[in-house]
């Protein structure tokens, strides 16, 4: 099946720093990538949807200037959490899908656990 | 009202038991439905799609009732390895997935 990787798998940083998370589709071209966030005992919440070469579409309540998304190629999307604060500590998961069907299966990366001190 | 609602559990069952999870969705425009499985501190993985006619995959049976906006998952002959959180997911099409909070299953020896 399609493989999606994320890097890093976990990161601990100080408050105020920026953290970049990479999401790569390893064996297919992902026309669309999604970024989710999951707090403990909560559901995955979609943060933004990005299509290669265009600006990401952010969900209501997600600050686009704080969560910078770049989808420069069909195999790579990055999420940068700028000026991270403890409340940004969460499990960030990306997924990728290809085009061509009404429902395009999403393939999930293994997630990145962010802890902001 | 939450878009996809599930009983969070946990459901504690012995090995070999049959267990059923239910889920309701509020968006009547939802077209596709899925069950995902998520292990602790891991990403969700697709377990099965849910069709109006119902579908079965080994010990797992999923059913959809569009009129009631209700989805179910039945697990027969539970294994220890079935312990996980089961996420009910609805999609209105074109890749947008809406996840429920999940139902935790704990299978004990």
PDB file of C-alpha atoms in Angstrom:
ATOM      1  CA  UNK A   1       0.000   0.000   0.000  1.00  0.00           C
ATOM      2  CA  UNK A   2       0.880   3.660  -0.149  1.00  0.00           C
ATOM      3  CA  UNK A   3       3.385   4.813   2.451  1.00  0.00           C
ATOM      4  CA  UNK A   4       3.511   8.198   4.098  1.00  0.00           C
ATOM      5  CA  UNK A   5       6.326   9.213   6.377  1.00  0.00           C
ATOM      6  CA  UNK A   6       6.607  12.037   8.872  1.00  0.00           C
ATOM      7  CA  UNK A   7       9.635  13.583  10.405  1.00  0.00           C
ATOM      8  CA  UNK A   8      10.369  14.012  13.223  1.00  0.00           C
ATOM      9  CA  UNK A   9       8.340  11.407  15.066  1.00  0.00           C
ATOM     10  CA  UNK A  10       8.582  13.445  18.229  1.00  0.00           C
ATOM     11  CA  UNK A  11       9.981  16.808  19.206  1.00  0.00           C
ATOM     12  CA  UNK A  12      10.370  18.747  22.434  1.00  0.00           C
ATOM     13  CA  UNK A  13      10.967  22.456  22.172  1.00  0.00           C
ATOM     14  CA  UNK A  14      10.977  25.594  24.268  1.00  0.00           C
ATOM     15  CA  UNK A  15       8.104  28.017  24.211  1.00  0.00           C
ATOM     16  CA  UNK A  16       8.522  30.640  21.501  1.00  0.00           C
ATOM     17  CA  UNK A  17      10.495  28.519  19.084  1.00  0.00           C
ATOM     18  CA  UNK A  18       9.295  27.292  15.690  1.00  0.00           C
ATOM     19  CA  UNK A  19       9.015  23.657  14.746  1.00  0.00           C
ATOM     20  CA  UNK A  20       8.857  22.229  11.239  1.00  0.00           C
ATOM     21  CA  UNK A  21       7.216  18.881  10.536  1.00  0.00           C
ATOM     22  CA  UNK A  22       7.690  17.114   7.211  1.00  0.00           C
ATOM     23  CA  UNK A  23       5.214  14.809   5.537  1.00  0.00           C
ATOM     24  CA  UNK A  24       6.311  12.723   2.568  1.00  0.00           C
ATOM     25  CA  UNK A  25       4.495  10.307   0.301  1.00  0.00           C
ATOM     26  CA  UNK A  26       7.138   7.696  -0.454  1.00  0.00           C
ATOM     27  CA  UNK A  27       5.725   5.665  -3.322  1.00  0.00           C
ATOM     28  CA  UNK A  28       2.982   7.765  -4.855  1.00  0.00           C
ATOM     29  CA  UNK A  29       2.246  11.310  -5.885  1.00  0.00           C
ATOM     30  CA  UNK A  30      -0.040  13.074  -3.452  1.00  0.00           C
ATOM     31  CA  UNK A  31      -2.122  15.755  -5.069  1.00  0.00           C
ATOM     32  CA  UNK A  32      -3.662  16.607  -1.728  1.00  0.00           C
ATOM     33  CA  UNK A  33      -2.216  16.480   1.757  1.00  0.00           C
ATOM     34  CA  UNK A  34      -4.061  17.006   5.001  1.00  0.00           C
ATOM     35  CA  UNK A  35      -2.853  18.077   8.414  1.00  0.00           C
ATOM     36  CA  UNK A  36      -4.659  16.936  11.529  1.00  0.00           C
ATOM     37  CA  UNK A  37      -4.159  17.550  15.211  1.00  0.00           C
ATOM     38  CA  UNK A  38      -5.237  15.212  17.973  1.00  0.00           C
ATOM     39  CA  UNK A  39      -5.327  16.103  21.662  1.00  0.00           C
ATOM     40  CA  UNK A  40      -5.493  13.304  24.262  1.00  0.00           C
ATOM     41  CA  UNK A  41      -8.813  11.448  24.216  1.00  0.00           C
ATOM     42  CA  UNK A  42     -10.065  13.663  21.404  1.00  0.00           C
ATOM     43  CA  UNK A  43     -10.801  12.999  17.773  1.00  0.00           C
ATOM     44  CA  UNK A  44      -8.537  13.928  14.917  1.00  0.00           C
ATOM     45  CA  UNK A  45      -9.315  17.488  13.959  1.00  0.00           C
ATOM     46  CA  UNK A  46      -8.559  18.632  10.445  1.00  0.00           C
ATOM     47  CA  UNK A  47      -6.397  21.730  10.506  1.00  0.00           C
ATOM     48  CA  UNK A  48      -5.850  22.367   6.823  1.00  0.00           C
ATOM     49  CA  UNK A  49      -5.944  20.893   3.359  1.00  0.00           C
ATOM     50  CA  UNK A  50      -3.213  21.608   0.864  1.00  0.00           C
ATOM     51  CA  UNK A  51      -2.977  20.957  -2.829  1.00  0.00           C
ATOM     52  CA  UNK A  52       0.382  20.905  -4.517  1.00  0.00           C
ATOM     53  CA  UNK A  53       1.381  24.311  -5.773  1.00  0.00           C
ATOM     54  CA  UNK A  54      -1.427  26.254  -4.180  1.00  0.00           C
ATOM     55  CA  UNK A  55      -2.191  27.849  -0.842  1.00  0.00           C
ATOM     56  CA  UNK A  56      -3.554  25.686   1.904  1.00  0.00           C
ATOM     57  CA  UNK A  57      -7.180  25.895   2.960  1.00  0.00           C
ATOM     58  CA  UNK A  58      -7.454  26.239   6.712  1.00  0.00           C
ATOM     59  CA  UNK A  59     -10.326  25.063   8.873  1.00  0.00           C
ATOM     60  CA  UNK A  60     -12.222  27.566  10.951  1.00  0.00           C
ATOM     61  CA  UNK A  61     -10.334  28.488  14.081  1.00  0.00           C
ATOM     62  CA  UNK A  62      -6.908  27.484  12.787  1.00  0.00           C
ATOM     63  CA  UNK A  63      -4.534  30.435  12.478  1.00  0.00           C
ATOM     64  CA  UNK A  64      -2.834  30.356   9.112  1.00  0.00           C
ATOM     65  CA  UNK A  65      -0.049  32.658  10.284  1.00  0.00           C
ATOM     66  CA  UNK A  66       0.749  30.355  13.160  1.00  0.00           C
ATOM     67  CA  UNK A  67       0.555  27.069  11.282  1.00  0.00           C
ATOM     68  CA  UNK A  68       2.414  27.594   8.036  1.00  0.00           C
ATOM     69  CA  UNK A  69       1.870  24.943   5.411  1.00  0.00           C
ATOM     70  CA  UNK A  70       3.960  24.491   2.310  1.00  0.00           C
ATOM     71  CA  UNK A  71       3.170  21.886  -0.341  1.00  0.00           C
ATOM     72  CA  UNK A  72       5.843  22.536  -2.897  1.00  0.00           C
ATOM     73  CA  UNK A  73       5.925  19.134  -4.544  1.00  0.00           C
ATOM     74  CA  UNK A  74       3.713  16.116  -5.078  1.00  0.00           C
ATOM     75  CA  UNK A  75       5.599  14.184  -2.435  1.00  0.00           C
ATOM     76  CA  UNK A  76       6.323  16.713   0.292  1.00  0.00           C
ATOM     77  CA  UNK A  77       4.295  18.982   2.540  1.00  0.00           C
ATOM     78  CA  UNK A  78       5.583  20.792   5.603  1.00  0.00           C
ATOM     79  CA  UNK A  79       3.814  22.215   8.621  1.00  0.00           C
ATOM     80  CA  UNK A  80       5.643  24.852  10.633  1.00  0.00           C
ATOM     81  CA  UNK A  81       4.311  25.695  14.066  1.00  0.00           C
ATOM     82  CA  UNK A  82       5.577  29.222  14.631  1.00  0.00           C
ATOM     83  CA  UNK A  83       6.234  30.620  18.095  1.00  0.00           C
ATOM     84  CA  UNK A  84       5.035  27.418  19.693  1.00  0.00           C
ATOM     85  CA  UNK A  85       3.386  27.540  23.108  1.00  0.00           C
ATOM     86  CA  UNK A  86       2.494  24.769  25.571  1.00  0.00           C
ATOM     87  CA  UNK A  87      -1.108  24.709  24.315  1.00  0.00           C
ATOM     88  CA  UNK A  88       0.245  23.688  20.893  1.00  0.00           C
ATOM     89  CA  UNK A  89       1.499  20.440  22.400  1.00  0.00           C
ATOM     90  CA  UNK A  90      -0.364  17.748  20.526  1.00  0.00           C
ATOM     91  CA  UNK A  91      -0.113  14.813  18.130  1.00  0.00           C
ATOM     92  CA  UNK A  92       0.145  16.143  14.571  1.00  0.00           C
ATOM     93  CA  UNK A  93      -0.728  13.706  11.803  1.00  0.00           C
ATOM     94  CA  UNK A  94      -0.564  14.227   8.080  1.00  0.00           C
ATOM     95  CA  UNK A  95      -2.285  12.247   5.395  1.00  0.00           C
ATOM     96  CA  UNK A  96      -1.992  12.157   1.642  1.00  0.00           C
ATOM     97  CA  UNK A  97      -4.338  11.243  -1.148  1.00  0.00           C
ATOM     98  CA  UNK A  98      -4.271  10.945  -4.901  1.00  0.00           C
ATOM     99  CA  UNK A  99      -6.817  12.287  -7.340  1.00  0.00           C
ATOM    100  CA  UNK A 100      -9.229  10.552  -9.639  1.00  0.00           C
ATOM    101  CA  UNK A 101     -12.067   9.229  -7.513  1.00  0.00           C
ATOM    102  CA  UNK A 102     -14.980  10.727  -5.649  1.00  0.00           C
ATOM    103  CA  UNK A 103     -13.572   9.378  -2.447  1.00  0.00           C
ATOM    104  CA  UNK A 104      -9.814   9.459  -2.455  1.00  0.00           C
ATOM    105  CA  UNK A 105      -8.422   7.243   0.239  1.00  0.00           C
ATOM    106  CA  UNK A 106      -6.191   9.048   2.680  1.00  0.00           C
ATOM    107  CA  UNK A 107      -2.961   7.409   3.725  1.00  0.00           C
ATOM    108  CA  UNK A 108      -1.806   8.545   7.117  1.00  0.00           C
ATOM    109  CA  UNK A 109       1.683   9.262   8.305  1.00  0.00           C
ATOM    110  CA  UNK A 110       2.835   7.900  11.671  1.00  0.00           C
ATOM    111  CA  UNK A 111       2.349  11.256  13.378  1.00  0.00           C
ATOM    112  CA  UNK A 112       4.590  13.711  15.187  1.00  0.00           C
ATOM    113  CA  UNK A 113       4.250  14.222  18.904  1.00  0.00           C
ATOM    114  CA  UNK A 114       5.042  17.818  19.794  1.00  0.00           C
ATOM    115  CA  UNK A 115       5.730  18.855  23.366  1.00  0.00           C
ATOM    116  CA  UNK A 116       6.274  22.540  24.043  1.00  0.00           C
ATOM    117  CA  UNK A 117       7.832  23.333  27.408  1.00  0.00           C
TER     118      UNK A 117
ATOM    119  CA  UNK B   1     -24.072  18.915  18.072  1.00  0.00           C
ATOM    120  CA  UNK B   2     -20.947  16.962  17.189  1.00  0.00           C
ATOM    121  CA  UNK B   3     -20.823  15.779  13.588  1.00  0.00           C
ATOM    122  CA  UNK B   4     -19.859  12.191  14.337  1.00  0.00           C
ATOM    123  CA  UNK B   5     -20.740  10.794  17.745  1.00  0.00           C
ATOM    124  CA  UNK B   6     -19.522   7.626  19.368  1.00  0.00           C
ATOM    125  CA  UNK B   7     -19.667   6.113  22.825  1.00  0.00           C
ATOM    126  CA  UNK B   8     -16.091   6.565  24.093  1.00  0.00           C
ATOM    127  CA  UNK B   9     -16.196   3.357  26.150  1.00  0.00           C
ATOM    128  CA  UNK B  10     -14.052   1.643  27.201  1.00  0.00           C
ATOM    129  CA  UNK B  11     -15.679  -1.608  26.287  1.00  0.00           C
ATOM    130  CA  UNK B  12     -14.073  -4.356  28.346  1.00  0.00           C
ATOM    131  CA  UNK B  13     -14.708  -7.806  26.880  1.00  0.00           C
ATOM    132  CA  UNK B  14     -13.126 -11.249  27.293  1.00  0.00           C
ATOM    133  CA  UNK B  15     -11.411 -13.006  24.438  1.00  0.00           C
ATOM    134  CA  UNK B  16     -13.890 -14.691  22.158  1.00  0.00           C
ATOM    135  CA  UNK B  17     -16.707 -12.262  22.888  1.00  0.00           C
ATOM    136  CA  UNK B  18     -18.765 -10.439  20.313  1.00  0.00           C
ATOM    137  CA  UNK B  19     -18.863  -6.683  20.662  1.00  0.00           C
ATOM    138  CA  UNK B  20     -20.723  -3.992  18.748  1.00  0.00           C
ATOM    139  CA  UNK B  21     -19.997  -0.295  18.368  1.00  0.00           C
ATOM    140  CA  UNK B  22     -22.428   2.310  17.167  1.00  0.00           C
ATOM    141  CA  UNK B  23     -21.968   5.712  15.661  1.00  0.00           C
ATOM    142  CA  UNK B  24     -24.277   8.485  14.480  1.00  0.00           C
ATOM    143  CA  UNK B  25     -23.531  11.288  12.059  1.00  0.00           C
ATOM    144  CA  UNK B  26     -25.311  14.596  11.702  1.00  0.00           C
ATOM    145  CA  UNK B  27     -24.374  15.664   8.174  1.00  0.00           C
ATOM    146  CA  UNK B  28     -27.012  14.201   5.880  1.00  0.00           C
ATOM    147  CA  UNK B  29     -24.777  15.050   2.907  1.00  0.00           C
ATOM    148  CA  UNK B  30     -22.247  12.446   4.031  1.00  0.00           C
ATOM    149  CA  UNK B  31     -21.696   9.950   1.275  1.00  0.00           C
ATOM    150  CA  UNK B  32     -18.961   7.612   2.418  1.00  0.00           C
ATOM    151  CA  UNK B  33     -18.346   5.982   5.761  1.00  0.00           C
ATOM    152  CA  UNK B  34     -15.467   4.138   7.293  1.00  0.00           C
ATOM    153  CA  UNK B  35     -14.165   2.527  10.408  1.00  0.00           C
ATOM    154  CA  UNK B  36     -10.570   3.208  11.308  1.00  0.00           C
ATOM    155  CA  UNK B  37      -8.543   1.610  14.036  1.00  0.00           C
ATOM    156  CA  UNK B  38      -6.090   3.619  16.099  1.00  0.00           C
ATOM    157  CA  UNK B  39      -3.600   2.071  18.482  1.00  0.00           C
ATOM    158  CA  UNK B  40      -2.252   4.091  21.384  1.00  0.00           C
ATOM    159  CA  UNK B  41       0.011   6.914  20.206  1.00  0.00           C
ATOM    160  CA  UNK B  42      -0.181   5.746  16.596  1.00  0.00           C
ATOM    161  CA  UNK B  43      -1.818   6.975  13.424  1.00  0.00           C
ATOM    162  CA  UNK B  44      -5.286   5.732  12.418  1.00  0.00           C
ATOM    163  CA  UNK B  45      -5.444   2.867   9.958  1.00  0.00           C
ATOM    164  CA  UNK B  46      -8.357   2.040   7.696  1.00  0.00           C
ATOM    165  CA  UNK B  47     -10.203  -1.006   8.970  1.00  0.00           C
ATOM    166  CA  UNK B  48     -13.044  -1.107   6.486  1.00  0.00           C
ATOM    167  CA  UNK B  49     -15.429   0.937   4.423  1.00  0.00           C
ATOM    168  CA  UNK B  50     -19.131   0.846   5.236  1.00  0.00           C
ATOM    169  CA  UNK B  51     -21.679   0.237   2.498  1.00  0.00           C
ATOM    170  CA  UNK B  52     -25.454   0.584   2.544  1.00  0.00           C
ATOM    171  CA  UNK B  53     -25.809  -3.117   1.848  1.00  0.00           C
ATOM    172  CA  UNK B  54     -23.569  -3.956   4.781  1.00  0.00           C
ATOM    173  CA  UNK B  55     -20.211  -5.587   4.407  1.00  0.00           C
ATOM    174  CA  UNK B  56     -18.161  -8.184   6.140  1.00  0.00           C
ATOM    175  CA  UNK B  57     -14.425  -8.733   6.371  1.00  0.00           C
ATOM    176  CA  UNK B  58     -13.560 -11.806   8.358  1.00  0.00           C
ATOM    177  CA  UNK B  59     -14.643 -11.244  11.950  1.00  0.00           C
ATOM    178  CA  UNK B  60     -15.719  -7.665  11.257  1.00  0.00           C
ATOM    179  CA  UNK B  61     -19.128  -6.612   9.972  1.00  0.00           C
ATOM    180  CA  UNK B  62     -20.091  -3.027   9.238  1.00  0.00           C
ATOM    181  CA  UNK B  63     -23.556  -1.707   8.558  1.00  0.00           C
ATOM    182  CA  UNK B  64     -25.015   1.621   7.528  1.00  0.00           C
ATOM    183  CA  UNK B  65     -28.518   2.945   8.026  1.00  0.00           C
ATOM    184  CA  UNK B  66     -28.828   6.147   6.030  1.00  0.00           C
ATOM    185  CA  UNK B  67     -32.377   6.870   7.188  1.00  0.00           C
ATOM    186  CA  UNK B  68     -31.258   6.893  10.823  1.00  0.00           C
ATOM    187  CA  UNK B  69     -27.771   8.239  10.028  1.00  0.00           C
ATOM    188  CA  UNK B  70     -26.328   5.383  11.991  1.00  0.00           C
ATOM    189  CA  UNK B  71     -23.295   3.173  11.460  1.00  0.00           C
ATOM    190  CA  UNK B  72     -22.283   0.049  13.312  1.00  0.00           C
ATOM    191  CA  UNK B  73     -19.298  -2.236  13.634  1.00  0.00           C
ATOM    192  CA  UNK B  74     -19.560  -5.782  14.932  1.00  0.00           C
ATOM    193  CA  UNK B  75     -16.494  -7.735  15.990  1.00  0.00           C
ATOM    194  CA  UNK B  76     -16.910 -11.458  16.502  1.00  0.00           C
ATOM    195  CA  UNK B  77     -14.555 -13.780  18.377  1.00  0.00           C
ATOM    196  CA  UNK B  78     -12.566 -10.890  19.855  1.00  0.00           C
ATOM    197  CA  UNK B  79      -8.791 -11.280  20.006  1.00  0.00           C
ATOM    198  CA  UNK B  80      -6.371  -9.599  22.386  1.00  0.00           C
ATOM    199  CA  UNK B  81      -4.937  -7.832  19.350  1.00  0.00           C
ATOM    200  CA  UNK B  82      -8.299  -6.176  18.688  1.00  0.00           C
ATOM    201  CA  UNK B  83      -7.680  -3.895  21.690  1.00  0.00           C
ATOM    202  CA  UNK B  84      -7.562  -0.405  20.205  1.00  0.00           C
ATOM    203  CA  UNK B  85      -9.681   2.670  19.652  1.00  0.00           C
ATOM    204  CA  UNK B  86     -12.152   2.401  16.792  1.00  0.00           C
ATOM    205  CA  UNK B  87     -12.880   5.612  14.937  1.00  0.00           C
ATOM    206  CA  UNK B  88     -16.090   6.160  13.019  1.00  0.00           C
ATOM    207  CA  UNK B  89     -15.559   8.395  10.003  1.00  0.00           C
ATOM    208  CA  UNK B  90     -17.935  10.138   7.617  1.00  0.00           C
ATOM    209  CA  UNK B  91     -17.051  11.837   4.369  1.00  0.00           C
ATOM    210  CA  UNK B  92     -19.080  14.240   2.278  1.00  0.00           C
ATOM    211  CA  UNK B  93     -16.846  13.464  -0.648  1.00  0.00           C
ATOM    212  CA  UNK B  94     -13.615  14.678  -2.197  1.00  0.00           C
ATOM    213  CA  UNK B  95     -11.423  13.443   0.591  1.00  0.00           C
ATOM    214  CA  UNK B  96     -12.813  15.401   3.525  1.00  0.00           C
ATOM    215  CA  UNK B  97     -13.017  13.046   6.493  1.00  0.00           C
ATOM    216  CA  UNK B  98     -14.824  13.800   9.740  1.00  0.00           C
ATOM    217  CA  UNK B  99     -13.699  11.642  12.626  1.00  0.00           C
ATOM    218  CA  UNK B 100     -15.560  10.660  15.744  1.00  0.00           C
ATOM    219  CA  UNK B 101     -13.684  10.658  19.058  1.00  0.00           C
ATOM    220  CA  UNK B 102     -13.424   6.911  18.958  1.00  0.00           C
ATOM    221  CA  UNK B 103     -14.565   3.975  21.038  1.00  0.00           C
ATOM    222  CA  UNK B 104     -11.952   2.191  23.107  1.00  0.00           C
ATOM    223  CA  UNK B 105     -12.004  -1.589  23.156  1.00  0.00           C
ATOM    224  CA  UNK B 106     -10.085  -3.609  25.713  1.00  0.00           C
ATOM    225  CA  UNK B 107     -10.008  -7.365  25.178  1.00  0.00           C
ATOM    226  CA  UNK B 108      -8.798  -9.352  28.164  1.00  0.00           C
ATOM    227  CA  UNK B 109      -7.555 -12.952  28.422  1.00  0.00           C
TER     228      UNK B 109
END
